[in-house]
XYZ file of C-alpha atoms in Angstrom:
755
model
C 96.932 65.391 131.039
C 93.933 67.726 130.934
C 91.541 64.757 130.802
C 93.222 63.116 133.797
C 93.032 66.358 135.782
C 89.383 66.784 134.747
C 88.545 63.381 136.197
C 90.636 64.058 139.294
C 88.842 67.365 139.927
C 85.390 65.761 139.610
C 86.421 62.827 141.812
C 87.729 65.135 144.563
C 84.578 67.262 144.314
C 82.263 64.243 144.651
C 84.301 62.417 147.311
C 85.115 65.573 149.235
C 85.053 64.039 152.712
C 87.246 61.122 151.677
C 89.830 63.464 150.111
C 89.772 65.858 153.070
C 90.103 62.900 155.440
C 93.051 61.488 153.492
C 94.879 64.833 153.625
C 94.097 65.107 157.356
C 95.691 61.703 157.957
C 98.734 62.647 155.870
C 99.081 65.897 157.817
C 98.887 64.015 161.122
C 101.548 61.529 159.989
C 103.774 64.401 158.842
C 103.335 66.158 162.185
C 104.273 63.048 164.160
C 107.295 62.370 161.931
C 108.463 65.972 161.765
C 108.162 66.795 165.446
C 109.416 63.393 166.549
C 112.430 63.040 164.250
C 113.622 66.638 163.901
C 117.204 67.435 164.881
C 118.866 70.828 165.487
C 119.678 72.924 162.444
C 123.241 73.670 161.449
C 124.632 76.878 159.963
C 127.433 75.055 158.163
C 127.992 76.291 154.609
C 130.717 74.046 153.286
C 131.543 72.598 149.889
C 133.404 69.269 149.838
C 136.481 69.252 147.623
C 137.544 72.858 148.168
C 141.027 73.420 149.543
C 139.870 75.005 152.793
C 137.318 72.274 153.527
C 139.734 69.418 152.772
C 142.431 71.039 154.904
C 139.978 71.527 157.751
C 139.558 67.757 157.867
C 143.363 67.435 158.064
C 143.416 69.820 161.042
C 140.772 67.743 162.839
C 142.839 64.610 162.219
C 146.344 65.942 162.974
C 145.417 68.372 165.751
C 142.525 66.694 167.617
C 140.769 68.600 170.369
C 140.263 66.843 173.719
C 136.570 67.764 173.821
C 134.214 68.320 170.930
C 131.798 70.457 172.912
C 129.698 73.551 172.395
C 131.451 76.808 173.293
C 130.466 80.403 173.895
C 131.805 83.703 175.110
C 130.905 86.440 177.558
C 132.378 89.713 176.312
C 132.933 92.322 179.029
C 133.815 95.979 178.587
C 134.809 98.065 181.618
C 133.591 101.657 182.121
C 135.607 104.419 180.470
C 139.117 104.688 181.964
C 138.972 101.316 183.768
C 140.459 97.904 182.973
C 138.882 94.471 183.302
C 142.035 93.266 185.071
C 142.090 95.912 187.808
C 139.935 97.311 190.590
C 136.158 96.989 190.763
C 135.874 95.948 187.128
C 138.205 92.985 187.731
C 136.137 91.993 190.767
C 132.936 92.147 188.698
C 134.562 89.947 186.031
C 135.538 87.379 188.656
C 131.924 87.316 189.872
C 130.774 86.702 186.281
C 133.192 83.774 185.976
C 132.113 82.329 189.333
C 128.363 82.673 188.748
C 128.529 81.417 185.159
C 130.412 78.316 186.349
C 127.453 77.444 188.601
C 124.925 77.413 185.747
C 123.673 73.981 184.701
C 125.494 72.343 181.734
C 128.457 74.748 182.038
C 131.558 72.555 182.105
C 134.199 75.278 182.474
C 134.692 79.042 182.405
C 138.042 80.635 181.572
C 138.572 84.192 182.848
C 139.951 86.905 180.533
C 143.758 86.833 180.472
C 146.323 89.030 178.712
C 148.605 85.990 178.300
C 145.850 84.081 176.460
C 145.081 87.040 174.240
C 141.574 87.475 175.628
C 142.174 90.971 177.030
C 142.465 93.930 174.657
C 145.675 95.976 174.459
C 144.114 98.865 176.403
C 142.754 96.428 178.998
C 139.226 97.756 178.637
C 137.643 94.643 177.105
C 137.921 90.978 178.039
C 136.500 87.683 176.840
C 135.452 84.898 179.220
C 135.388 81.551 177.374
C 132.579 79.097 178.174
C 132.534 75.365 177.494
C 129.241 73.506 177.863
C 128.549 69.831 178.474
C 126.720 69.756 175.146
C 127.926 68.357 171.828
C 129.133 71.127 169.482
C 126.359 70.300 166.996
C 123.731 70.366 169.734
C 121.511 73.162 171.028
C 122.033 74.963 174.311
C 119.247 74.050 176.784
C 116.818 76.880 177.462
C 117.429 76.877 181.236
C 121.194 77.105 180.655
C 120.811 80.074 178.328
C 118.449 81.723 180.827
C 121.009 81.170 183.578
C 123.791 82.856 181.586
C 121.442 85.716 180.702
C 120.751 86.234 184.412
C 124.496 86.413 185.131
C 124.921 88.945 182.321
C 122.053 91.119 183.572
C 123.531 91.214 187.085
C 126.903 92.251 185.645
C 125.269 95.044 183.669
C 123.793 96.278 186.917
C 127.346 96.666 188.194
C 128.108 99.149 185.404
C 129.783 96.823 182.887
C 128.838 96.417 179.216
C 128.306 92.660 178.861
C 127.121 90.568 175.889
C 126.933 86.862 175.008
C 128.577 85.565 171.847
C 130.143 82.529 170.227
C 128.566 79.448 168.682
C 126.279 78.703 171.636
C 124.451 82.030 171.391
C 124.637 82.732 167.652
C 121.896 80.328 166.529
C 118.476 81.927 166.222
C 115.166 80.239 166.775
C 113.401 79.659 163.467
C 110.054 81.459 163.437
C 107.994 79.882 160.698
C 105.202 82.462 160.937
C 106.047 85.699 162.727
C 103.938 88.887 162.903
C 105.325 90.272 159.623
C 104.617 87.036 157.749
C 101.076 86.958 159.110
C 100.569 90.511 157.811
C 101.675 89.282 154.375
C 99.052 86.536 154.491
C 96.380 89.057 155.545
C 97.285 91.298 152.583
C 97.062 88.275 150.282
C 93.625 87.499 151.741
C 92.519 91.082 151.059
C 93.611 90.754 147.412
C 91.650 87.517 147.114
C 88.553 89.183 148.568
C 88.819 91.898 145.916
C 89.201 89.272 143.181
C 86.409 86.912 144.247
C 84.035 89.403 145.928
C 83.291 86.636 148.442
C 84.965 85.944 151.786
C 84.422 82.175 151.629
C 86.053 81.895 148.233
C 88.946 84.082 149.407
C 89.684 82.034 152.524
C 90.009 78.704 150.696
C 93.254 79.500 148.773
C 94.915 80.698 151.985
C 93.733 77.683 153.970
C 94.841 75.121 151.393
C 98.188 76.940 150.926
C 98.796 76.695 154.679
C 98.121 72.963 154.515
C 100.692 72.605 151.727
C 103.250 74.651 153.682
C 102.642 72.614 156.834
C 103.139 69.352 154.944
C 106.306 70.614 153.285
C 107.852 72.044 156.457
C 107.030 69.001 158.585
C 108.554 66.762 155.937
C 111.751 68.839 155.950
C 111.878 68.724 159.752
C 111.690 64.935 159.602
C 114.576 64.891 157.099
C 116.838 66.756 159.548
C 117.311 63.381 161.258
C 119.220 62.037 158.240
C 120.647 65.098 156.443
C 122.337 68.338 157.497
C 119.987 71.262 157.024
C 120.215 75.018 157.515
C 117.276 76.857 159.057
C 117.180 79.002 155.900
C 115.878 75.951 154.026
C 112.754 75.949 156.194
C 112.150 79.673 155.745
C 112.595 79.390 151.972
C 110.095 76.525 151.868
C 107.574 78.574 153.873
C 108.089 81.676 151.734
C 107.756 79.880 148.420
C 105.063 77.430 149.533
C 102.803 80.219 150.746
C 103.234 82.316 147.623
C 102.746 79.605 145.004
C 100.110 77.787 147.064
C 97.866 80.843 147.191
C 98.558 81.755 143.568
C 97.843 78.278 142.190
C 94.582 78.115 144.122
C 93.686 81.565 142.805
C 93.943 80.398 139.180
C 91.691 77.384 139.742
C 89.101 79.048 142.002
C 88.829 82.039 139.665
C 88.070 79.763 136.682
C 85.580 77.699 138.723
C 83.762 80.726 140.141
C 83.344 82.342 136.720
C 81.976 79.125 135.222
C 79.450 78.597 138.022
C 78.342 82.222 137.705
C 77.742 81.549 134.008
C 75.349 78.721 134.959
C 77.566 75.636 134.700
C 76.912 72.718 137.060
C 79.398 73.055 140.000
C 80.734 69.510 139.718
C 81.260 69.821 135.969
C 82.791 73.247 136.500
C 85.211 71.873 139.078
C 86.355 69.158 136.714
C 86.776 71.622 133.865
C 88.601 74.188 136.038
C 90.998 71.487 137.256
C 91.539 70.211 133.710
C 92.219 73.681 132.273
C 93.549 76.070 134.922
C 94.834 73.044 136.838
C 96.878 72.012 133.799
C 98.495 75.435 133.733
C 99.155 75.111 137.471
C 100.877 71.754 136.972
C 103.053 73.226 134.231
C 103.829 76.302 136.325
C 104.736 74.156 139.314
C 106.880 71.920 137.145
C 108.932 74.878 135.914
C 109.567 76.066 139.477
C 110.429 72.536 140.621
C 112.811 71.920 137.728
C 114.553 75.264 138.251
C 114.998 74.634 141.978
C 116.018 70.999 141.574
C 118.583 72.120 138.991
C 120.496 73.726 141.864
C 121.812 70.236 142.582
C 123.698 70.340 139.257
C 126.227 72.828 140.664
C 127.171 70.196 143.290
C 126.966 72.415 146.368
C 125.390 70.339 149.179
C 123.712 73.033 151.283
C 122.329 74.712 148.159
C 121.061 71.347 146.901
C 119.203 70.831 150.186
C 117.644 74.299 149.928
C 116.596 73.823 146.317
C 115.244 70.288 146.680
C 113.469 71.170 149.954
C 111.736 74.169 148.378
C 110.942 72.125 145.251
C 109.333 69.413 147.380
C 107.139 72.026 149.050
C 106.054 73.307 145.618
C 105.179 69.730 144.575
C 102.981 69.408 147.667
C 101.365 72.776 146.857
C 100.493 71.567 143.350
C 99.020 68.317 144.701
C 96.963 70.283 147.217
C 95.702 72.589 144.452
C 94.413 69.746 142.234
C 93.009 67.493 144.999
C 92.330 69.156 148.353
C 91.177 72.448 146.825
C 88.443 70.812 144.649
C 87.316 68.835 147.703
C 86.983 71.955 149.859
C 85.197 73.745 147.013
C 82.775 70.831 147.060
C 81.761 71.924 150.558
C 80.589 75.263 149.144
C 78.804 74.046 146.016
C 76.990 76.917 144.311
C 77.736 79.206 147.275
C 81.163 79.840 145.699
C 79.518 82.683 143.741
C 77.705 84.343 146.658
C 78.590 86.212 149.800
C 76.687 86.925 153.005
C 78.634 90.141 153.496
C 76.385 92.904 152.082
C 79.062 95.162 150.597
C 80.810 92.162 148.981
C 77.506 91.000 147.501
C 76.856 94.444 146.031
C 80.455 94.625 144.826
C 80.061 91.260 143.056
C 76.917 92.486 141.294
C 78.691 95.621 140.091
C 81.684 93.522 138.945
C 79.358 91.232 136.961
C 77.839 94.236 135.184
C 81.293 95.607 134.416
C 82.343 92.198 133.042
C 79.376 92.203 130.653
C 80.307 95.689 129.446
C 83.963 94.627 129.132
C 82.972 91.777 126.790
C 81.511 94.353 124.418
C 83.636 97.444 125.074
C 86.910 95.936 126.333
C 87.999 96.000 129.978
C 90.876 97.813 131.675
C 93.336 95.119 130.577
C 92.398 95.477 126.919
C 92.498 99.268 127.136
C 96.001 99.135 128.639
C 97.236 96.642 126.029
C 95.778 98.810 123.276
C 97.539 101.863 124.703
C 100.873 99.992 124.816
C 100.361 98.676 121.269
C 99.769 102.192 119.916
C 102.940 103.457 121.627
C 104.914 100.251 121.339
C 108.347 101.721 120.627
C 108.086 104.439 123.272
C 106.924 101.957 125.941
C 109.656 99.508 124.965
C 112.407 102.125 125.212
C 111.144 103.589 128.509
C 110.921 100.123 130.082
C 114.365 99.082 128.894
C 115.923 102.330 130.139
C 114.184 101.998 133.509
C 115.290 98.409 134.012
C 118.776 99.320 132.799
C 119.077 102.078 135.393
C 117.908 99.720 138.133
C 120.452 97.133 137.001
C 123.458 99.491 137.188
C 124.301 98.754 140.864
C 124.482 95.034 140.029
C 127.876 95.706 138.431
C 129.203 96.276 141.971
C 127.737 93.029 143.321
C 129.873 91.585 146.128
C 129.087 88.170 147.554
C 129.689 86.977 151.094
C 128.445 84.608 153.782
C 127.389 87.063 156.465
C 126.138 85.863 159.821
C 122.503 85.001 160.356
C 122.205 86.790 163.709
C 120.025 89.878 163.942
C 122.129 93.062 164.253
C 120.387 93.936 167.529
C 120.943 90.489 169.093
C 123.366 89.984 171.969
C 125.692 87.851 169.825
C 125.911 90.598 167.176
C 126.636 93.235 169.827
C 129.277 90.946 171.344
C 130.947 90.626 167.948
C 130.950 94.406 167.541
C 132.621 94.788 170.935
C 135.301 92.244 169.985
C 135.928 93.936 166.631
C 136.279 97.347 168.280
C 138.648 96.137 170.996
C 140.713 93.455 169.257
C 140.355 94.472 165.621
C 138.072 92.902 163.002
C 140.795 90.460 161.962
C 140.397 88.433 165.151
C 137.217 86.944 163.685
C 138.870 86.325 160.318
C 141.928 84.300 161.273
C 143.437 82.062 158.585
C 144.995 78.706 159.523
C 147.937 77.536 157.409
C 148.756 73.800 157.540
C 152.132 72.459 156.418
C 152.415 68.709 155.701
C 155.456 66.658 154.701
C 158.357 64.622 156.051
C 159.237 65.312 159.674
C 162.578 66.929 158.854
C 161.034 69.278 156.284
C 157.899 70.467 158.061
C 159.320 72.831 160.724
C 161.842 74.599 158.415
C 159.086 75.110 155.838
C 156.717 76.410 158.510
C 159.304 78.852 159.874
C 160.138 80.106 156.388
C 156.474 80.557 155.505
C 155.808 82.337 158.807
C 158.524 84.921 158.122
C 157.205 85.507 154.591
C 153.568 85.863 155.728
C 154.490 88.335 158.486
C 155.711 90.746 155.831
C 152.583 90.596 153.683
C 150.374 93.718 153.602
C 147.152 93.324 155.542
C 148.588 90.837 158.083
C 148.282 91.947 161.717
C 150.062 89.022 163.390
C 151.239 85.430 162.944
C 151.237 82.936 165.820
C 154.239 80.712 166.609
C 154.407 77.399 164.729
C 152.444 74.569 166.366
C 153.777 71.099 165.436
C 151.519 68.038 165.307
C 152.255 65.158 167.682
C 152.787 62.913 164.660
C 155.622 65.177 163.491
C 154.472 65.269 159.873
C 152.410 68.466 160.086
C 152.447 71.939 161.609
C 150.194 74.951 161.589
C 150.330 78.693 162.023
C 147.451 81.100 162.552
C 147.408 84.356 160.602
C 145.334 87.302 161.832
C 144.534 89.862 159.120
C 143.926 93.523 159.833
C 140.488 93.344 158.193
C 137.282 91.424 158.903
C 136.293 88.055 157.439
C 133.861 89.582 154.897
C 136.237 92.192 153.483
C 138.033 92.177 150.150
C 141.299 92.883 151.996
C 141.090 89.545 153.812
C 140.447 87.765 150.522
C 143.574 89.400 149.114
C 145.575 88.205 152.144
C 144.347 84.640 151.490
C 145.330 84.886 147.821
C 148.766 86.269 148.704
C 149.431 83.446 151.182
C 148.497 80.888 148.551
C 150.763 82.629 146.040
C 153.665 82.807 148.498
C 153.537 79.096 149.344
C 154.494 77.838 145.866
C 158.276 78.447 146.010
C 158.437 77.134 149.588
C 156.640 73.930 148.576
C 159.066 73.442 145.700
C 162.132 74.047 147.880
C 161.073 71.864 150.831
C 158.870 69.210 149.229
C 156.010 70.028 151.586
C 152.315 70.552 150.950
C 150.929 73.882 152.248
C 147.221 74.704 152.418
C 145.083 77.363 154.067
C 141.892 76.718 156.029
C 139.822 78.140 158.863
C 136.249 79.414 158.888
C 137.163 82.515 156.889
C 139.023 80.544 154.205
C 136.154 78.043 153.963
C 133.656 80.874 153.472
C 135.812 82.563 150.837
C 136.175 79.288 148.924
C 132.407 78.769 149.098
C 131.796 82.259 147.698
C 134.303 81.684 144.882
C 132.700 78.342 143.989
C 129.225 79.879 143.978
C 130.390 82.802 141.834
C 131.884 80.389 139.308
C 128.743 78.224 139.283
C 126.286 81.114 138.793
C 126.891 81.635 135.028
C 126.641 77.875 134.425
C 123.370 77.717 136.316
C 122.006 80.757 134.444
C 122.806 79.124 131.102
C 121.141 75.917 132.253
C 117.993 77.751 133.322
C 117.895 79.869 130.173
C 118.241 76.783 127.984
C 115.458 75.128 129.934
C 113.260 78.211 129.480
C 113.725 78.229 125.730
C 113.004 74.510 125.315
C 109.900 74.526 127.526
C 108.385 77.618 125.962
C 109.099 76.526 122.391
C 107.190 73.326 123.174
C 104.325 75.194 124.854
C 103.863 78.019 122.344
C 105.185 76.264 119.219
C 107.064 79.436 118.302
C 110.633 80.740 118.501
C 110.359 84.492 119.025
C 107.996 84.270 122.010
C 110.363 82.042 124.080
C 113.391 84.207 123.203
C 111.452 87.307 124.244
C 110.374 85.606 127.496
C 113.935 84.558 128.345
C 115.338 88.027 127.652
C 112.563 89.566 129.733
C 113.483 87.245 132.590
C 117.112 88.410 132.358
C 115.997 92.035 132.514
C 113.886 91.514 135.634
C 116.723 89.508 137.208
C 119.269 92.264 136.523
C 116.921 94.920 137.901
C 116.224 92.972 141.094
C 119.942 92.310 141.650
C 120.643 96.009 141.155
C 117.999 96.958 143.710
C 119.379 94.325 146.102
C 122.896 95.786 145.860
C 121.635 99.366 146.267
C 119.694 98.565 149.437
C 121.630 95.789 151.192
C 125.167 96.610 150.024
C 125.120 100.379 149.506
C 122.531 101.091 152.209
C 119.980 103.055 150.158
C 116.572 103.140 151.932
C 117.960 100.693 154.489
C 116.581 102.710 157.404
C 113.104 102.756 155.887
C 113.142 98.971 155.505
C 114.605 98.333 158.959
C 117.937 97.050 157.629
C 120.478 97.828 160.346
C 123.518 96.175 158.796
C 124.784 96.452 155.232
C 127.507 94.471 153.509
C 128.120 91.850 150.823
C 125.063 90.119 149.378
C 124.502 86.577 150.612
C 126.515 84.393 148.247
C 123.795 81.887 147.352
C 121.001 84.464 147.038
C 121.578 85.248 143.310
C 121.302 81.534 142.493
C 118.095 81.135 144.473
C 116.750 84.286 142.854
C 117.489 82.902 139.384
C 115.763 79.596 140.135
C 112.666 80.995 141.816
C 112.200 84.057 139.624
C 112.604 81.939 136.490
C 109.766 79.671 137.541
C 107.458 82.531 138.466
C 108.301 84.510 135.315
C 107.427 81.517 133.150
C 104.127 81.206 135.043
C 103.121 84.750 134.179
C 104.347 84.352 130.603
C 102.239 81.233 130.103
C 99.077 82.684 131.655
C 99.336 85.852 129.565
C 100.658 84.664 126.215
C 98.668 81.411 126.009
C 95.461 83.457 125.804
C 97.050 85.585 123.079
C 97.945 82.431 121.174
C 94.395 81.115 121.553
C 92.979 84.322 120.072
C 95.531 84.156 117.252
C 94.700 80.546 116.403
C 91.054 81.604 116.102
C 92.081 83.875 113.235
C 92.464 87.296 114.818
C 95.211 89.646 113.550
C 98.345 89.558 115.749
C 97.855 92.892 117.515
C 94.158 92.338 118.126
C 94.895 88.826 119.421
C 97.485 90.279 121.782
C 95.088 92.933 123.088
C 92.193 90.535 123.673
C 94.418 87.816 125.125
C 96.052 90.326 127.441
C 92.648 91.477 128.605
C 91.665 87.914 129.546
C 94.857 87.048 131.427
C 96.064 90.313 132.946
C 93.584 90.486 135.824
C 94.538 87.157 137.339
C 98.260 87.771 136.723
C 98.086 91.145 138.504
C 96.278 89.552 141.460
C 98.783 86.683 141.585
C 101.728 89.095 141.470
C 100.282 91.251 144.261
C 99.909 88.151 146.409
C 103.492 87.086 145.689
C 104.806 90.563 146.504
C 102.820 90.681 149.752
C 104.065 87.284 150.917
C 107.697 87.791 149.890
C 107.743 91.414 151.025
C 106.557 90.521 154.522
C 109.810 88.621 155.068
C 111.784 91.871 154.671
C 110.862 92.616 158.277
C 112.109 89.276 159.628
C 114.852 89.335 162.275
C 117.451 87.366 160.313
C 119.452 89.363 157.764
C 119.501 86.349 155.426
C 115.699 86.217 155.321
C 115.427 89.989 154.843
C 117.576 89.773 151.714
C 115.650 86.813 150.303
C 112.278 88.463 150.879
C 113.387 91.777 149.359
C 115.027 90.241 146.291
C 112.036 88.025 145.505
C 109.472 90.781 146.106
C 111.345 93.228 143.850
C 111.923 90.494 141.261
C 108.208 89.658 141.049
C 107.294 93.360 140.990
C 109.596 94.074 138.047
C 108.775 90.903 136.155
C 105.003 91.164 136.514
C 104.421 94.903 136.191
C 107.261 95.997 133.898
C 108.277 92.969 131.835
C 104.942 91.144 131.472
C 102.599 94.170 131.608
C 104.649 96.528 129.412
C 107.433 94.790 127.516
C 105.397 91.732 126.525
C 102.516 93.628 124.807
C 104.955 96.119 123.269
C 107.214 93.430 121.800
C 104.265 91.307 120.648
C 102.827 94.329 118.854
C 106.192 94.981 117.187
C 106.732 91.361 116.117
C 103.267 90.772 114.677
C 103.072 87.447 112.796
C 106.800 86.850 113.412
C 106.069 86.179 117.092
C 104.356 82.901 116.126
C 106.820 81.656 113.483
C 108.169 78.117 113.880
C 110.577 76.333 111.490
C 109.013 73.459 109.562
C 111.237 70.744 111.056
C 110.357 71.846 114.622
C 106.676 71.865 113.748
C 106.943 68.190 112.805
C 108.994 66.966 115.774
C 107.634 69.000 118.693
C 104.830 67.474 120.791
C 101.576 69.407 120.938
C 101.289 70.322 124.627
C 97.811 71.542 125.527
C 98.486 72.988 128.976
C 95.314 75.123 128.996
C 93.079 72.149 128.190
C 91.718 73.636 124.962
C 91.155 70.153 123.497
C 89.297 69.124 126.642
C 86.893 72.073 126.441
C 86.147 71.329 122.802
C 85.626 67.622 123.523
C 83.184 68.449 126.317
C 81.373 70.937 124.117
C 81.864 73.846 126.524
C 84.336 75.886 124.505
C 83.079 79.278 123.443
C 81.851 79.306 119.907
C 83.941 81.178 117.356
C 83.288 84.868 117.894
C 81.840 87.094 115.215
C 84.464 89.727 114.670
C 83.549 93.350 114.420
C 85.706 93.396 111.302
C 87.284 90.629 109.294
C 91.076 90.677 109.215
C 92.721 91.512 105.930
C 93.678 88.645 103.652
C 97.325 89.282 104.439
C 96.579 88.708 108.121
C 94.260 85.731 107.736
C 96.760 82.923 107.524
C 96.115 79.693 109.350
C 98.340 78.887 112.311
C 99.382 75.638 110.719
C 100.604 77.471 107.626
C 102.453 80.008 109.721
C 103.998 77.295 111.833
C 105.223 74.895 109.206
C 106.142 77.457 106.614
C 103.629 76.408 103.945
């Protein structure tokens, strides 16, 4: 593979305008397809085959609605001491109903009514129901939404508290690059400037990453015409595409710049950088892609779309890194090593002098690794205790499917008003469907209704509604608690427990559905699938790393380190988003259960990134070890070579992911925080502390491989070591300051195969 990438890098460098032109055409095609074929996003989080989802289809069949149109609500609260059904407040409500009915695309408006249950018990709050001449899966036209907003503003001027809610106003516009995200990119650019000491070299990784993100996002937008997609899929693709796109370019540009500074011909350097660092990039991208694509194994459609969509964006980012990036570097030629900015030019000269001294005296990375090696047990214990403390809150992890609306949006405020006036259970109603022979259905429904009314946590049960076909009936159960609470889940479980004897006595089939039941079933399915997915990812990690490093202990250590960083990030996520610690500082206005699919996404993404850092760090240690250095010295020198680029890559990842903490959508806040904390812990605690400490403790054992595995495993050269030797550009064997002892000087082959 390294030879193929070497040729590809040189080709792209030589034919730079052809490659840039080809990518420009592809980007234009993607833009036309994406913008022309895109359909509205859906917030549906369903899993086919669950009881609630299957029963929901029965409800749609047995109890069809006359119109399948988009609906919304205007929630009105009268001033203190007044009622929405009397006096001036009632007159203002009637004006709202009249004016809203005149807005374009509004089919009907139903005034608040005590008989319909849309006026609170104290009469202070009412709900006006809106029906629009828009399909329920469609998007409310902008002029219609503006018209309703104008009606609401006029009503507020009359002294009423008025908000818009319901499906029509809950969807949020997807902002691919908001102010916070742009700040993250700027921080990443600043890190690149510090690494390269040249503005031109720093801009290229950001520019090519943006191309990869644009291609990925436009492709996903085009796919909305044939598959159901949540807006979160787009944000995840942007988040991950930006982070890995910049990081992958960093690895290649850093290698290329160093080689040109050492006097290598730029074209040859580009080919070599693509064949070596590019090989590591391909492997790193493959691990992320495999981990994300593996989400499809758990057979959850919306999660499969998220995983495959993000994986596709990573694939594009890898292709951009090994083709478009070399072409754009071809535009700079030897100028990749220089800068017109005076302070950057002086900074580069100082960095070059420090690099020369580091070759003889050891740089900051080597000094840190040496410090950790000397205090290996103390550093190991401190790190484990620290990560353990961070992981403690994870034991209280609660999963849910909270709304995507911003807490300060009108729809969120409308929901708060409804919860305060009608009780939180109004939004968490459970629908019980009874199916069977016509003579059995109504008696079974009546019997179940009387049983459910007596269950703890049930606020009310509606009268039985029979189907026109006579073979089904339904009742609606309103709990006293909200849809995200554990109390509501207990009510659902108790209803399902109570139905068994009634089914046996009447020969009917009783099932529970409704939005709340669907969400609870989704959470339960995701919770059950998480351990399976973790085992799958861990097994994948062990196999891949055993092949790469041809050792057993190193992969086991890497997998355990990944688990530690995962546990710590989940603990921090629970502490902030569930318990509310530091929530004000981070602008988190609403706390509650953690988004149900977030742990799975965190496992998939963090696994891929953790393996990246492991490979970039430990592969240099292995190279030093194969050249005959003692284990600890090989670890120290290898760490010194790889730590600088890993630290820069991690800072970029943290900046990009962390910028999404300040997004408007609560879902995106949680994703950005979890990924930023995960990368922080994995890069700076696990890889920078635990890895050198454990490697120093293991010594030769770290590189042991059973004889039978040594024979059957392929020799994967992801760093292109064979390529560098074939081209005659590999560094000559170094003259050691001291020769290792005979007990340490054992060839890698002997250590690997046991001879």
